[in-house]
């Protein structure tokens, strides 16, 4: 049975209602550097991984589960992701 | 003179040649959770910000400068970004 390898790009962000002290610090740092037009800086995680599984549907399901279990904190974070097929492994 | 507001989404990643202990730890955590098909986990920063300036070209230039000066460490990190126009502020 063939398997596919996918590349997932996961974007984990703090929920809008959650304060972002790191983002606030970066915003004021940028403004001090002279970038006065900068506002609303929010800092999150950008996670890249490869995943080998039977189908795109299964890959999507596993990425959701991995986000719910480990990659994102459901209490204070939201996540979204892109999935891209890299290769097909035939047989095995 | 009118000004535009842009939303920038910045992706900061460790250079491929740089070891990623956090990514390695997450990868083994996911494998212990049963996601045996997972490999090559790389963890980076996902930074969202809004920027008000005269033109898209200027916005692009400023995001490059902000990345070079503060958002990314040029020695060990690479960056890329998307830029999206949000609104136009007329007059002022």
Short mmCIF file of C-alpha atoms in Angstrom, two decimals, chain B residues 8-58:
data_model
loop_
_atom_site.label_atom_id
_atom_site.label_comp_id
_atom_site.label_asym_id
_atom_site.label_seq_id
_atom_site.Cartn_x
_atom_site.Cartn_y
_atom_site.Cartn_z
CA UNK B 8 2.51 41.86 7.74
CA UNK B 9 2.90 38.19 8.61
CA UNK B 10 6.56 37.41 9.30
CA UNK B 11 7.97 33.86 9.46
CA UNK B 12 11.31 33.57 11.27
CA UNK B 13 13.04 30.19 11.08
CA UNK B 14 16.36 28.78 12.19
CA UNK B 15 18.76 28.30 9.30
CA UNK B 16 18.81 24.68 8.08
CA UNK B 17 22.44 24.34 9.27
CA UNK B 18 21.48 25.35 12.84
CA UNK B 19 20.50 22.63 15.35
CA UNK B 20 16.93 22.93 16.65
CA UNK B 21 16.76 21.34 20.15
CA UNK B 22 13.16 22.52 20.66
CA UNK B 23 12.12 20.95 17.39
CA UNK B 24 13.91 17.71 18.28
CA UNK B 25 12.16 17.61 21.67
CA UNK B 26 8.75 18.20 20.09
CA UNK B 27 9.41 15.53 17.47
CA UNK B 28 10.20 12.89 20.10
CA UNK B 29 7.20 14.02 22.16
CA UNK B 30 4.92 13.56 19.15
CA UNK B 31 6.43 10.15 18.39
CA UNK B 32 5.83 9.09 22.01
CA UNK B 33 2.19 10.17 21.57
CA UNK B 34 2.03 7.68 18.71
CA UNK B 35 2.63 9.94 15.69
CA UNK B 36 5.41 7.72 14.35
CA UNK B 37 5.22 9.24 10.86
CA UNK B 38 6.43 12.64 12.07
CA UNK B 39 9.95 13.89 11.21
CA UNK B 40 11.96 17.11 10.78
CA UNK B 41 10.11 19.32 13.28
CA UNK B 42 11.46 22.90 13.14
CA UNK B 43 10.13 25.59 15.44
CA UNK B 44 10.22 29.29 14.55
CA UNK B 45 8.43 32.57 15.21
CA UNK B 46 5.23 33.76 13.54
CA UNK B 47 4.95 37.55 13.98
CA UNK B 48 1.87 39.54 12.95
CA UNK B 49 1.88 43.33 12.90
CA UNK B 50 0.12 46.27 11.27
CA UNK B 51 2.07 49.07 9.62
CA UNK B 52 0.82 52.45 8.33
CA UNK B 53 2.98 54.07 5.65
CA UNK B 54 2.84 55.85 2.28
CA UNK B 55 3.17 52.94 -0.13
CA UNK B 56 3.48 49.16 -0.40
CA UNK B 57 7.07 49.58 -1.49
CA UNK B 58 7.84 51.55 1.68
#
